[in-house]
Amino acid sequence: MKCGRQLLALAFLHLAFSLLLCFGACPDARRHGNGRNSNQKASSDGENTWCIAKPSTENLRLNGNINYSCSQKGVDCKPIQPGGTCYRPNTIVSHASYAMNLFYKAAGKNSWNCNFNGTGIIISENPSIGSCNYPM
């Protein structure tokens, strides 16, 4: 178990360092995968959209998405903690989807806010299930 945590920590540190290096050194650091600057709005209004994890994504990457999303301003991941309204279903895909959607919403609901290095997808059908409500 300790080895797994160390590997997860190393993977997260590698991701964080890579992002830091890119945003510090890349001349187009404010550009996103779709070519728009971060201050440009997406063409769709994003009103009825949610960001979820691609179900085929590896657990390590989903854990990284949870850690990143839950560490951002405006993202409260208490509902996916044990006893929270979105703890069930207790799957990594479900928890990552909830956290990624919170980040997507907090960051402005632009298409690039759901990229997560190719592991996020934008959907137009509400993914809420049972007592777990995904905010719009």
PDB file of N, CA, C and O in Angstrom, residues 80-82 86-95:
ATOM      1  N   ILE A  80     -18.139  13.639  -2.317  1.00  0.00           N
ATOM      2  CA  ILE A  80     -17.611  12.336  -2.737  1.00  0.00           C
ATOM      3  C   ILE A  80     -16.796  11.653  -1.636  1.00  0.00           C
ATOM      4  O   ILE A  80     -16.227  10.586  -1.853  1.00  0.00           O
ATOM      5  N   GLN A  81     -16.763  12.263  -0.471  1.00  0.00           N
ATOM      6  CA  GLN A  81     -16.117  11.642   0.690  1.00  0.00           C
ATOM      7  C   GLN A  81     -17.089  10.651   1.325  1.00  0.00           C
ATOM      8  O   GLN A  81     -18.296  10.772   1.145  1.00  0.00           O
ATOM      9  N   PRO A  82     -16.591   9.653   2.093  1.00  0.00           N
ATOM     10  CA  PRO A  82     -17.491   8.705   2.754  1.00  0.00           C
ATOM     11  C   PRO A  82     -18.587   9.434   3.537  1.00  0.00           C
ATOM     12  O   PRO A  82     -18.327  10.374   4.271  1.00  0.00           O
ATOM     13  N   CYS A  86     -22.659  12.105  -2.717  1.00  0.00           N
ATOM     14  CA  CYS A  86     -22.188  11.533  -3.981  1.00  0.00           C
ATOM     15  C   CYS A  86     -21.106  10.471  -3.787  1.00  0.00           C
ATOM     16  O   CYS A  86     -20.377  10.138  -4.721  1.00  0.00           O
ATOM     17  N   TYR A  87     -21.007   9.956  -2.574  1.00  0.00           N
ATOM     18  CA  TYR A  87     -20.036   8.879  -2.329  1.00  0.00           C
ATOM     19  C   TYR A  87     -20.439   7.603  -3.070  1.00  0.00           C
ATOM     20  O   TYR A  87     -19.595   6.851  -3.535  1.00  0.00           O
ATOM     21  N   ARG A  88     -21.753   7.382  -3.173  1.00  0.00           N
ATOM     22  CA  ARG A  88     -22.254   6.228  -3.919  1.00  0.00           C
ATOM     23  C   ARG A  88     -22.759   6.709  -5.266  1.00  0.00           C
ATOM     24  O   ARG A  88     -23.424   7.732  -5.326  1.00  0.00           O
ATOM     25  N   PRO A  89     -22.474   6.056  -6.352  1.00  0.00           N
ATOM     26  CA  PRO A  89     -21.718   4.818  -6.393  1.00  0.00           C
ATOM     27  C   PRO A  89     -20.233   5.048  -6.067  1.00  0.00           C
ATOM     28  O   PRO A  89     -19.647   6.029  -6.524  1.00  0.00           O
ATOM     29  N   ASN A  90     -19.689   4.156  -5.281  1.00  0.00           N
ATOM     30  CA  ASN A  90     -18.298   4.268  -4.828  1.00  0.00           C
ATOM     31  C   ASN A  90     -17.360   3.688  -5.878  1.00  0.00           C
ATOM     32  O   ASN A  90     -16.802   2.611  -5.705  1.00  0.00           O
ATOM     33  N   THR A  91     -17.233   4.421  -6.989  1.00  0.00           N
ATOM     34  CA  THR A  91     -16.294   4.025  -8.048  1.00  0.00           C
ATOM     35  C   THR A  91     -15.410   5.211  -8.372  1.00  0.00           C
ATOM     36  O   THR A  91     -15.809   6.372  -8.189  1.00  0.00           O
ATOM     37  N   ILE A  92     -14.227   4.915  -8.851  1.00  0.00           N
ATOM     38  CA  ILE A  92     -13.284   5.984  -9.194  1.00  0.00           C
ATOM     39  C   ILE A  92     -13.823   6.830 -10.350  1.00  0.00           C
ATOM     40  O   ILE A  92     -13.649   8.056 -10.363  1.00  0.00           O
ATOM     41  N   VAL A  93     -14.510   6.205 -11.294  1.00  0.00           N
ATOM     42  CA  VAL A  93     -15.061   6.950 -12.432  1.00  0.00           C
ATOM     43  C   VAL A  93     -16.139   7.915 -11.950  1.00  0.00           C
ATOM     44  O   VAL A  93     -16.182   9.071 -12.377  1.00  0.00           O
ATOM     45  N   SER A  94     -16.992   7.455 -11.048  1.00  0.00           N
ATOM     46  CA  SER A  94     -18.046   8.312 -10.523  1.00  0.00           C
ATOM     47  C   SER A  94     -17.471   9.479  -9.719  1.00  0.00           C
ATOM     48  O   SER A  94     -17.873  10.636  -9.911  1.00  0.00           O
ATOM     49  N   HIS A  95     -16.513   9.197  -8.845  1.00  0.00           N
ATOM     50  CA  HIS A  95     -15.911  10.257  -8.031  1.00  0.00           C
ATOM     51  C   HIS A  95     -15.145  11.250  -8.907  1.00  0.00           C
ATOM     52  O   HIS A  95     -15.233  12.456  -8.705  1.00  0.00           O
TER      53      HIS A  95
END
